[in-house]
CSV table of C-alpha atoms and ligand atoms in Angstrom, one decimal:
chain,number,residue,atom,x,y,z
A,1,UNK,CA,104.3,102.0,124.6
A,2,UNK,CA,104.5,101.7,128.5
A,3,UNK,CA,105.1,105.2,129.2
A,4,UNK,CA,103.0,106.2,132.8
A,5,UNK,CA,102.1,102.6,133.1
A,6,UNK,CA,102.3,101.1,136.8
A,7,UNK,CA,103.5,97.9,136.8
A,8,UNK,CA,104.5,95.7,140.5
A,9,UNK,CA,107.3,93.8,139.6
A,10,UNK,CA,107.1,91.0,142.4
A,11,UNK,CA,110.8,89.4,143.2
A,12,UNK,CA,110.6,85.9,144.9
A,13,UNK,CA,113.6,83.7,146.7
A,14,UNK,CA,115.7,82.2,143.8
A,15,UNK,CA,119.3,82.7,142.7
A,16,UNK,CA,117.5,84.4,139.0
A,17,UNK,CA,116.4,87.0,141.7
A,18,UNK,CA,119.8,88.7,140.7
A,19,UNK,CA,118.5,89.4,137.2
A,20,UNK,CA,115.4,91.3,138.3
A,21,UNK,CA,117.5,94.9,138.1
A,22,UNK,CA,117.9,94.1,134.6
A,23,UNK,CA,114.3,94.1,134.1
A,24,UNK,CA,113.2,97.1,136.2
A,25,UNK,CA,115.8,99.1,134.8
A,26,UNK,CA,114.4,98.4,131.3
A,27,UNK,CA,111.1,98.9,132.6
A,28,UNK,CA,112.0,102.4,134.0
A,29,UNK,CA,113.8,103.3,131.1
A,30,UNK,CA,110.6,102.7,129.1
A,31,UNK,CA,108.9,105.3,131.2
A,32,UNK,CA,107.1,102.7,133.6
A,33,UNK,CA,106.2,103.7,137.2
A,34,UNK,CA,107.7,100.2,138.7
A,35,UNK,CA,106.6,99.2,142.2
A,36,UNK,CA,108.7,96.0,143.7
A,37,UNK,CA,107.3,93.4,146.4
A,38,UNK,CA,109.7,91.5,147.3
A,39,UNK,CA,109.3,88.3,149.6
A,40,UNK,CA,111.8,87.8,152.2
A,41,UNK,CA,113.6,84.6,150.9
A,42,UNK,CA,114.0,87.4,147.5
A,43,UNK,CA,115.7,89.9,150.6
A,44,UNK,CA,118.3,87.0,151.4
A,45,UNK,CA,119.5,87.1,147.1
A,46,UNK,CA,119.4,90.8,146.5
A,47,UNK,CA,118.8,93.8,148.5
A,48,UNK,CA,115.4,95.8,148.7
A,49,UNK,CA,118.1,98.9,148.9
A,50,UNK,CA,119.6,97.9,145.0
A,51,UNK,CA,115.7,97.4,144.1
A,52,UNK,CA,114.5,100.7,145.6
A,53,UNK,CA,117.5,102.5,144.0
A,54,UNK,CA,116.8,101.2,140.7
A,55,UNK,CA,112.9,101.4,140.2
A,56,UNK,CA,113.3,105.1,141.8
A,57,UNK,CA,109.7,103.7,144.5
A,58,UNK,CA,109.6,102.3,147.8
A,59,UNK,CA,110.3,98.4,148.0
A,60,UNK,CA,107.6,96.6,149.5
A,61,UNK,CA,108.3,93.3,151.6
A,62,UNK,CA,106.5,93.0,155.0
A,63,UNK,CA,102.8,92.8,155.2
A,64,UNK,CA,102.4,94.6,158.5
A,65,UNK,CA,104.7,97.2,157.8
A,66,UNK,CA,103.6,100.4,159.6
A,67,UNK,CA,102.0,102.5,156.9
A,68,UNK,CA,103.4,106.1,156.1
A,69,UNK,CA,100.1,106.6,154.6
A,70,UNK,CA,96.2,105.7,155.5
A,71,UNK,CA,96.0,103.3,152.3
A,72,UNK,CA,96.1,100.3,152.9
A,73,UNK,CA,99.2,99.5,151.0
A,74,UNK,CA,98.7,95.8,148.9
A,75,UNK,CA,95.3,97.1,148.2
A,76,UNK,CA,96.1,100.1,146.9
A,77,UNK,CA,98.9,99.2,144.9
A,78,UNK,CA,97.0,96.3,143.6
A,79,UNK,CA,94.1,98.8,142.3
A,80,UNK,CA,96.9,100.9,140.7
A,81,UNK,CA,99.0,98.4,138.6
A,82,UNK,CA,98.1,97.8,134.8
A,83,UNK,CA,100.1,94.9,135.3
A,84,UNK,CA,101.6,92.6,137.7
A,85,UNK,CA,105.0,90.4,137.1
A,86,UNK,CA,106.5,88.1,139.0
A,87,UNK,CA,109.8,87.5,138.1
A,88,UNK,CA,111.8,85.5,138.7
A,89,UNK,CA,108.7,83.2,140.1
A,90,UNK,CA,109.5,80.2,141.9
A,91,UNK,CA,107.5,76.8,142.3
A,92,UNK,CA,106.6,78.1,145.7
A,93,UNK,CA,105.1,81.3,144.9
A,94,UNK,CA,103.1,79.6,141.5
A,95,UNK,CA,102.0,77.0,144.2
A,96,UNK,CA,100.7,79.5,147.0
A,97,UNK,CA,99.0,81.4,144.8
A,98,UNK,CA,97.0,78.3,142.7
A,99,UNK,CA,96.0,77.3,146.1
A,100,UNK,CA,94.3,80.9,146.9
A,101,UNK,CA,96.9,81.0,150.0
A,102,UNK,CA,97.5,84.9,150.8
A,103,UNK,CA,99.8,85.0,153.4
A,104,UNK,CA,102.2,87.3,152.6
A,105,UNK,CA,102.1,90.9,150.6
A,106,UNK,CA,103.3,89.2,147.8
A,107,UNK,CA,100.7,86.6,147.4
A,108,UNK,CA,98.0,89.0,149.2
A,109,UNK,CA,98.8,91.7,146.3
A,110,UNK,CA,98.5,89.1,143.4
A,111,UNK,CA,95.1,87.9,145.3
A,112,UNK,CA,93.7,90.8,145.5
A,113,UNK,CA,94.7,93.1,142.2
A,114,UNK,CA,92.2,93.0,138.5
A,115,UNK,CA,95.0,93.9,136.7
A,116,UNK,CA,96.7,90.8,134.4
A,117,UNK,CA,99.6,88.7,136.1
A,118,UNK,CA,102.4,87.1,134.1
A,119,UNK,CA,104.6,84.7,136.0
A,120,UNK,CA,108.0,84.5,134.4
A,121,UNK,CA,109.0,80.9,136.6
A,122,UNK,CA,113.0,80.1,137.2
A,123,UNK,CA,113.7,76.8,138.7
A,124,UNK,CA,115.6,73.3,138.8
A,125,UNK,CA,114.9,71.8,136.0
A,126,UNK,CA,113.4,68.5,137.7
A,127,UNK,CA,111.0,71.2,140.0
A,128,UNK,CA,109.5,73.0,136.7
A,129,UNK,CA,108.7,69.5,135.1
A,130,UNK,CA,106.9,68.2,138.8
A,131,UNK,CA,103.5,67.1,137.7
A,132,UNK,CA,102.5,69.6,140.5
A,133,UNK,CA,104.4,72.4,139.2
A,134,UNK,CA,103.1,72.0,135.4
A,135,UNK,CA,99.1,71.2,137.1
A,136,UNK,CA,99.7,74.7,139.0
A,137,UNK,CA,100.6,76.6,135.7
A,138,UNK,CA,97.8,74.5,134.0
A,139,UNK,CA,95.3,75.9,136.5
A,140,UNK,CA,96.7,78.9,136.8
A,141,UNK,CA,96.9,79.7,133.4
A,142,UNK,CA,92.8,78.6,132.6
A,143,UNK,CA,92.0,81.3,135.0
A,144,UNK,CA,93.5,83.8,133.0
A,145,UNK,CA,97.0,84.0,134.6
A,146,UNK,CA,99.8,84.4,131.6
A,147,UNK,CA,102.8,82.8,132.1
A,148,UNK,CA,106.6,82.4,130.2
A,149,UNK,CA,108.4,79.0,129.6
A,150,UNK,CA,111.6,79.4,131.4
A,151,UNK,CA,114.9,79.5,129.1
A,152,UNK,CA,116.8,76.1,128.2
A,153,UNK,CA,120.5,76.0,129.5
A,154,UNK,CA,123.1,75.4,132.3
A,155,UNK,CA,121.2,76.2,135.8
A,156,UNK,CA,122.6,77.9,138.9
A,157,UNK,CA,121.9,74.3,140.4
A,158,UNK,CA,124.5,72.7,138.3
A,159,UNK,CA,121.8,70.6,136.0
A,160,UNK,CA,121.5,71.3,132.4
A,161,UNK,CA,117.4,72.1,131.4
A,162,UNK,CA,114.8,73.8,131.5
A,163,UNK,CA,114.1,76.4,134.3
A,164,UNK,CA,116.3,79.5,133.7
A,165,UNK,CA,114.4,82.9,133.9
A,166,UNK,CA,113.3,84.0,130.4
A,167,UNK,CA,115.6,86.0,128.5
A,168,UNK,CA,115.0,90.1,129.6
A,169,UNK,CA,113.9,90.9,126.3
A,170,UNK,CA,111.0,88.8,126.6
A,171,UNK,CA,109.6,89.6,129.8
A,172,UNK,CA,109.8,93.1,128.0
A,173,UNK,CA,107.9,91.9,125.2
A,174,UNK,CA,105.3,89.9,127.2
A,175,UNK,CA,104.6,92.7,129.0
A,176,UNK,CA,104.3,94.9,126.4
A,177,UNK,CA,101.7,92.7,124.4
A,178,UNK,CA,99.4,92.7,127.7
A,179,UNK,CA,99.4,96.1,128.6
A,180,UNK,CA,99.4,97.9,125.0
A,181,UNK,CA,96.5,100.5,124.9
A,182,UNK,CA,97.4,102.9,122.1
A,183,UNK,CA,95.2,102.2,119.3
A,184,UNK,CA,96.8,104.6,116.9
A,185,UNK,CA,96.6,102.7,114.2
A,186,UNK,CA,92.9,102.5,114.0
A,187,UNK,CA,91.3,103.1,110.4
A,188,UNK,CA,94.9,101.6,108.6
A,189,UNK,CA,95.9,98.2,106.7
A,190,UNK,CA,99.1,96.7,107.2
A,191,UNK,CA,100.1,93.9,104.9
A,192,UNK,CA,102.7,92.0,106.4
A,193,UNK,CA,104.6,88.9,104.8
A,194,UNK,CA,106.4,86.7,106.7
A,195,UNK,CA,108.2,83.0,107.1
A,196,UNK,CA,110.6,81.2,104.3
A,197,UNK,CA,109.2,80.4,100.7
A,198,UNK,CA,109.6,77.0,99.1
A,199,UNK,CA,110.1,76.1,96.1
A,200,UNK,CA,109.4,72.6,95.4
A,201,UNK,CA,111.9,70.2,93.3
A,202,UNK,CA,109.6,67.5,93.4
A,203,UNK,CA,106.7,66.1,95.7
A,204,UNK,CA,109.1,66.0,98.6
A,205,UNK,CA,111.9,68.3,98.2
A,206,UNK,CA,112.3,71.9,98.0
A,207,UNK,CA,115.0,74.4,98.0
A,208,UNK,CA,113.9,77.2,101.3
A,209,UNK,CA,116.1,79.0,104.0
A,210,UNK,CA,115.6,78.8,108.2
A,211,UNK,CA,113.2,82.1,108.6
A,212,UNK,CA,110.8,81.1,111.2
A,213,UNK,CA,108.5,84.0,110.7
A,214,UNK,CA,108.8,85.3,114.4
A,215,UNK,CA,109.8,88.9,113.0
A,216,UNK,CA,106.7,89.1,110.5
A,217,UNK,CA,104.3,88.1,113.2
A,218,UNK,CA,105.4,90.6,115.3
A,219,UNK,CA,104.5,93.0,113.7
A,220,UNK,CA,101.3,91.9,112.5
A,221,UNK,CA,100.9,91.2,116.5
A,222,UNK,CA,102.2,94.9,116.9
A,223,UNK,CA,99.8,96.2,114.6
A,224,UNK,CA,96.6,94.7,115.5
A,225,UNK,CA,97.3,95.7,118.9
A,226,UNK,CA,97.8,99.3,117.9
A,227,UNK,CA,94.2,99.0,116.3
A,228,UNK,CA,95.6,98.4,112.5
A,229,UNK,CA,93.5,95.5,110.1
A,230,UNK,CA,96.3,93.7,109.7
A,231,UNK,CA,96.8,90.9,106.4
A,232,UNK,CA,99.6,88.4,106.9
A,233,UNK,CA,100.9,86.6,104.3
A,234,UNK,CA,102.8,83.9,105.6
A,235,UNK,CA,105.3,80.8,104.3
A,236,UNK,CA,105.1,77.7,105.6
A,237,UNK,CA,106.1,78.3,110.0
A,238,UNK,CA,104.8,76.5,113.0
A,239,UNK,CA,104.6,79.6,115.2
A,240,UNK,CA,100.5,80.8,115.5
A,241,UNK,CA,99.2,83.4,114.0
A,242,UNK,CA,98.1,86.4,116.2
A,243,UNK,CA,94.5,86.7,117.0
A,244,UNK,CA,92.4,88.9,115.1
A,245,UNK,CA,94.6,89.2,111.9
A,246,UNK,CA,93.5,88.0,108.3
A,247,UNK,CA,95.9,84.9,107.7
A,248,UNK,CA,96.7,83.7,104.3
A,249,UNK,CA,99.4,80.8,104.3
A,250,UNK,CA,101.7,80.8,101.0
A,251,UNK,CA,103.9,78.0,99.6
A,252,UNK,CA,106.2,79.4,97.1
A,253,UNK,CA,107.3,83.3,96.1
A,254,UNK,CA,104.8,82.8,93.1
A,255,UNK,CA,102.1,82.5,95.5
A,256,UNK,CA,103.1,85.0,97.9
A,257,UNK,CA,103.7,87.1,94.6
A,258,UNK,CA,99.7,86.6,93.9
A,259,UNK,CA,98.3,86.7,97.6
A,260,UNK,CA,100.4,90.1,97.8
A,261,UNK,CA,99.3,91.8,94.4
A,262,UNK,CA,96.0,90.6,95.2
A,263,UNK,CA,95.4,92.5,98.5
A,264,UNK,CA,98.0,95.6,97.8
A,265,UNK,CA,95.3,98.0,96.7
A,266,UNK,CA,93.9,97.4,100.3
A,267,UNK,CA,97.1,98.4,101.9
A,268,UNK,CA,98.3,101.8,103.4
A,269,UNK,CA,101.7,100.0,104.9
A,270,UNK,CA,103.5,97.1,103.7
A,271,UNK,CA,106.0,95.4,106.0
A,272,UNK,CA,107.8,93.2,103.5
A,273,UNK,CA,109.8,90.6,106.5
A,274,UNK,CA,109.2,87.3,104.2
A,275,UNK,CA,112.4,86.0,103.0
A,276,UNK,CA,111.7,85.4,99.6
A,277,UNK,CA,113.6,82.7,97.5
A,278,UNK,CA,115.3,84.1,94.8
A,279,UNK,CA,115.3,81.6,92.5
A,280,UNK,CA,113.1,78.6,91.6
A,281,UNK,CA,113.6,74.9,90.3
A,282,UNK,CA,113.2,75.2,86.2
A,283,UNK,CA,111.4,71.9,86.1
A,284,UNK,CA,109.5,70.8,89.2
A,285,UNK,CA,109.1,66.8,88.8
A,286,UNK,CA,105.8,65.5,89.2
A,287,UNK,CA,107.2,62.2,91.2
A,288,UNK,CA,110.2,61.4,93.3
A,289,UNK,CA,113.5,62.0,92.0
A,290,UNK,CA,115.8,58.5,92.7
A,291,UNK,CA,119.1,58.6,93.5
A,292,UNK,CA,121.9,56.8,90.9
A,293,UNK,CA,123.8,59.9,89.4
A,294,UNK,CA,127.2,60.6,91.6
A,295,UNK,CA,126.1,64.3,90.3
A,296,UNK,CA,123.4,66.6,89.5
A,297,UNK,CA,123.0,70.2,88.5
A,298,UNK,CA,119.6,71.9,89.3
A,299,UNK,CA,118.6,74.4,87.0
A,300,UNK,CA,116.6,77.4,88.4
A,301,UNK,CA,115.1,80.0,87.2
A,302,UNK,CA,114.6,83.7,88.8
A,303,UNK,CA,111.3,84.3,90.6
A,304,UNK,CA,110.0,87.9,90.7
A,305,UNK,CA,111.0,90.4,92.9
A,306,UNK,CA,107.7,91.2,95.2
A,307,UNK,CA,108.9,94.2,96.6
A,308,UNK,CA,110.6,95.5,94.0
A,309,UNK,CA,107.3,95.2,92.2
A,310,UNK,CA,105.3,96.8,94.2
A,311,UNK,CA,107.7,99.8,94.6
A,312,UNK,CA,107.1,100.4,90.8
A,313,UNK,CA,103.4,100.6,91.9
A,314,UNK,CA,103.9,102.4,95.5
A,315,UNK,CA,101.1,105.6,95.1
A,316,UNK,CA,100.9,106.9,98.5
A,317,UNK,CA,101.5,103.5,100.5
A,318,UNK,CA,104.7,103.1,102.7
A,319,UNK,CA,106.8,100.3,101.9
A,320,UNK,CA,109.4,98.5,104.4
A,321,UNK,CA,111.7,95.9,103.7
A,322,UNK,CA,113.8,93.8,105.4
A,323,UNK,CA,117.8,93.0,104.3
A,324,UNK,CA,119.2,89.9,106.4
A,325,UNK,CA,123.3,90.1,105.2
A,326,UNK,CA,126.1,88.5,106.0
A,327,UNK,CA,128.4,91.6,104.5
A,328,UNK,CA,128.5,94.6,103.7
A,329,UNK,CA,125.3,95.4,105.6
A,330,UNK,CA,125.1,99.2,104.9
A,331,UNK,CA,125.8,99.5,101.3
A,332,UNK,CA,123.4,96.2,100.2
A,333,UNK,CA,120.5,97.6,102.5
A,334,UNK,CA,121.0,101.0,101.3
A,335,UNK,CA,121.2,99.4,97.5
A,336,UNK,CA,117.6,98.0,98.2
A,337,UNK,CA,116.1,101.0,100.0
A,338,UNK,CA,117.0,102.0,96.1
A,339,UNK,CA,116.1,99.5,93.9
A,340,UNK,CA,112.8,98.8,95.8
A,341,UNK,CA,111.6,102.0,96.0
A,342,UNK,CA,111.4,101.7,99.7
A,343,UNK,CA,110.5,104.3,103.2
A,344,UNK,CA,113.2,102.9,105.2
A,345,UNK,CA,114.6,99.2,105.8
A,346,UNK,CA,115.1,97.1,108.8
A,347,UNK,CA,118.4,95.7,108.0
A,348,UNK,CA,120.1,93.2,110.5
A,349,UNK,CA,123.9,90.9,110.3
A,350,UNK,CA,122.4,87.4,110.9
A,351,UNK,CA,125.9,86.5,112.0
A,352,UNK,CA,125.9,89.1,115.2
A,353,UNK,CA,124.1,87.3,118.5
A,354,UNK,CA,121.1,87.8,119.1
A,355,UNK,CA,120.2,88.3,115.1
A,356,UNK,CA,118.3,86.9,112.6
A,357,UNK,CA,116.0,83.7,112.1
A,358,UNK,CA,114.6,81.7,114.9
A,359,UNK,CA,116.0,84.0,117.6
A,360,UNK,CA,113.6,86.1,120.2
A,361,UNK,CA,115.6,88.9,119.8
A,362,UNK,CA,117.2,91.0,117.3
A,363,UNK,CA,119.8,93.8,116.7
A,364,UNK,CA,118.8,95.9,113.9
A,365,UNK,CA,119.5,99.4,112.2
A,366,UNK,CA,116.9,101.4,110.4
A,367,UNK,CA,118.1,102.8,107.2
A,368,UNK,CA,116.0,105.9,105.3
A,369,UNK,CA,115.8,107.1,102.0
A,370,UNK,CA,118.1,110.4,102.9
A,371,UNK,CA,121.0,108.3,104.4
A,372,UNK,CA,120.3,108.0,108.0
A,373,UNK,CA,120.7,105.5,110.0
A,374,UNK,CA,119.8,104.7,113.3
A,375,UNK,CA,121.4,101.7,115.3
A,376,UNK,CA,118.7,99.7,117.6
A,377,UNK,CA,120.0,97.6,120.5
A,378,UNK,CA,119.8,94.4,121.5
A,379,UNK,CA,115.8,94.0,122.3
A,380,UNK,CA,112.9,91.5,121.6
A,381,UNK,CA,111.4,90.9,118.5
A,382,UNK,CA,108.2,92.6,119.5
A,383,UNK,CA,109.7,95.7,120.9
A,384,UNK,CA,111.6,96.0,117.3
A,385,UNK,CA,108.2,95.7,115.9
A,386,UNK,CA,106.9,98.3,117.5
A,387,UNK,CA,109.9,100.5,117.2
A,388,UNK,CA,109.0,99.7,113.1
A,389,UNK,CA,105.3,101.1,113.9
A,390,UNK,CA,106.8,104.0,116.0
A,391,UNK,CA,108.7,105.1,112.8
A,392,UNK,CA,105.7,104.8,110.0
A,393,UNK,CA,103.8,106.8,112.1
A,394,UNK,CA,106.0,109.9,112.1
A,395,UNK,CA,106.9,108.8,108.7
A,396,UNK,CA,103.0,109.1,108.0
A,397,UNK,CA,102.7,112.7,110.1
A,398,UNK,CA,105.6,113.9,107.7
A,399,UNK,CA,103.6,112.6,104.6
A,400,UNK,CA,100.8,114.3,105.7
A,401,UNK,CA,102.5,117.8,106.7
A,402,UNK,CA,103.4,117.3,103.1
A,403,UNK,CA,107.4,116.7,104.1
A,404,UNK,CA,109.5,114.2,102.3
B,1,LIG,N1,112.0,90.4,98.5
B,1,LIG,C1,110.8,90.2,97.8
B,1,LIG,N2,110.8,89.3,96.7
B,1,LIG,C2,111.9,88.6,96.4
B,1,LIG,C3,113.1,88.8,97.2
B,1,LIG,C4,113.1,89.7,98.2
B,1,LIG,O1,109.8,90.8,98.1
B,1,LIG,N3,111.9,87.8,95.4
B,1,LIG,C5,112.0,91.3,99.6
B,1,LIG,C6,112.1,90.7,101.0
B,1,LIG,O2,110.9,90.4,101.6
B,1,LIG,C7,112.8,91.8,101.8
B,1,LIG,C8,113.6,92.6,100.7
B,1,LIG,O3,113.0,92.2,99.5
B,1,LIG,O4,112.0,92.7,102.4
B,1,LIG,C9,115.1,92.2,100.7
B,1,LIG,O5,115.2,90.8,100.6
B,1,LIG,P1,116.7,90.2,100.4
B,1,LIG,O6,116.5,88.7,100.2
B,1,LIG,O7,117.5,90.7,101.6
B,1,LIG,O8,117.2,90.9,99.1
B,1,LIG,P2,117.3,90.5,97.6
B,1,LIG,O9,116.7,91.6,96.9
B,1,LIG,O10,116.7,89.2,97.4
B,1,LIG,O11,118.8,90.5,97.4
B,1,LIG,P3,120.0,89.4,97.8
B,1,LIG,O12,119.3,88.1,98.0
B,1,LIG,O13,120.9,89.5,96.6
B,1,LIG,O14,120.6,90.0,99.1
């Protein structure tokens, strides 16, 4: 997705200035043209010489340097970039900038560039919650600047809190959402499902699992990006929905069973990332259940499977699904790819780091229909999701070749 795009990656003078090579080698990896301006507090953590060597470009960190070339360098860069970072951005740099000060090539470039600008901030904790600081990023951000919330956890400063530079894999993501141009999914449906069921014991209870729906959305993200109509089908979350996709919140698998069936004849891709609950309460009580037995046996009943369904009916559409496992990852995903009639599935051990609900990031293996497998890293949710559209795309250009 970022292949030939110029990003500056601009490196200011905090101790999270050590993590920057991790970014710009994932951003050169990804076929990125990376340019760094570095300020010269940045100079005194890490060296331009380790920054140079890694984003494969000059490192930029005096204003008046004497130029090799007749462009004037800020400027020029600054007309070039599809994107500007600043990472890690400190309370100084957010600051100078709100207040339109230019007076160094970092601020200067940020000044003068169209391009977006996404501040991923790393501070003390007590700095990032200064009424200044958080009025900066208000203003900042109404102007169209885009900015990260920093991570939660022990900081170089010794204080526990908020202020630690976002996780890699979402700076990845981020910029990855604001710089995506391919629209090769233009003329296609997705139908995505996404989130936890519930199934309601009474008015108050229900039986549900901890999805969050942040894989689901995603991809529907993904997708619309790429230029897809995109239907999501969602369980009860608190995440928001993308922009621009058709949003139809669910309760219990018996709805999403409907809302699904309903709008499959639409669909030329169904990502199936909803984890469904496989069984429902026999009786659902109209009022409160009291307390007084010592013990009580719920009944349930089987719902339907969704996906298994709608690989009895799949005509020419291309069906994911998802397989969250605790054990035996390979042979139950590869058991479903089966059962469900499915293209390939996105399986993933929830027990690894990094995996499974309410994480950013996850670590998953794609699993096709002929017994391959391929084993993803570590990486953000979004960057899996597009990875997913990646792979029905060929799958689609096979189709259509008239492969298997
Ligand atoms: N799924 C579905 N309807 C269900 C249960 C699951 O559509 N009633 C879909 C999920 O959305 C997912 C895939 O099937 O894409 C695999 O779900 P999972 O819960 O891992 O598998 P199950 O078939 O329910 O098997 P088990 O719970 O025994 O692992």
């Amino acid at each position: 997705m970022l292949t030939d795009k110029c990003i500056i990656v601009g490196v200011t003078g905090g101790i999270a200035a050590y993590k920057a090579p991790d970014l710009i080698s994932k951003l050169v990896k990804a076929g990125v043209d990376v340019h760094i301006i570095m300020t010269e507090s940045a100079a005194k953590f890490i060296t331009p010489l380790t920054l140079q060597t890694i984003s494969r470009n000059p490192v930029t960190t005096q204003m008046f340097e004497f130029p090799g070339e007749w462009e004037v360098q800020h400027i020029s860069l600054a007309d070039r970039a599809d994107l500007m970072v600043v990472a890690p951005a400190t309370a100084n740099i957010i600051g100078k900038v709100c207040a339109g000060i230019a007076d160094d090539i970092l601020s200067t470039t940020i000044m003068a560039t169209r391009a977006p600008v996404l501040f991923a901030p790393a501070m003390n904790v007590h700095m990032y919650e200064n009424p200044i600081v958080q009025a900066n990023i208000a203003k900042l951000s109404s102007l169209g600047c885009h900015f990260l919330e920093p991570g939660t956890g022990r900081l170089a400063c010794g204080y526990e809190g908020k202020g630690r530079l976002p996780d890699v894999d979402i700076i990845f993501d981020k910029i990855c959402s604001l710089t995506v141009s391919t629209r090769d999914l233009t003329g296609k449906t997705f139908l995505v499902t996404a989130g936890p069921t519930r199934e309601y014991i009474d008015p108050i209870r229900f039986l549900s699992n901890g999805s969050t729906g942040k894989m689901g959305y995603a991809v529907a993200e993904a997708a619309r990006e790429r230029g897809a109509r995109v239907i999501l089908i969602s369980g009860p979350v608190s995440i928001p929905v993308p922009p621009g996709v058709t949003y139809i919140p669910v309760v219990s698998a018996r709805d999403m069973f409907e809302a699904v069936v309903k709008h499959y004849q639409e669909a030329d891709v169904v990502v199936k990332t909803a984890a469904v609950a496989d069984y429902h309460p026999k009786k659902q009580l109209g009022s409160k259940l009291k307390k007084g037995r010592d013990d009580w046996a719920l009944e349930l009943t089987k719902n339907e499977d969704i996906l298994q369904y709608l690989g009895r009916n799949k005509g020419n559409r291309i069906l994911i699904g998802f397989a969250a496992e605790t054990d035996n990852l390979l042979e139950n995903a590869t058991r479903k790819i089966r059962d469900k009639n499915l293209d390939f599935i996105v399986a993933n051990d929830v027990t690894q780091p990094g995996a499974g609900f309410g994480t950013d990031t996850n670590v998953v293996k794609f699993l096709y229909r002929d017994g391959r497998v391929e084993q993803m890293d570590k990486m953000g949710k979004k960057e899996v999701a597009h990875h997913i559209v990646d792979r029905i795309l060929s799958l689609q250009e096979t189709l259509a070749r008239g492969g298997s």
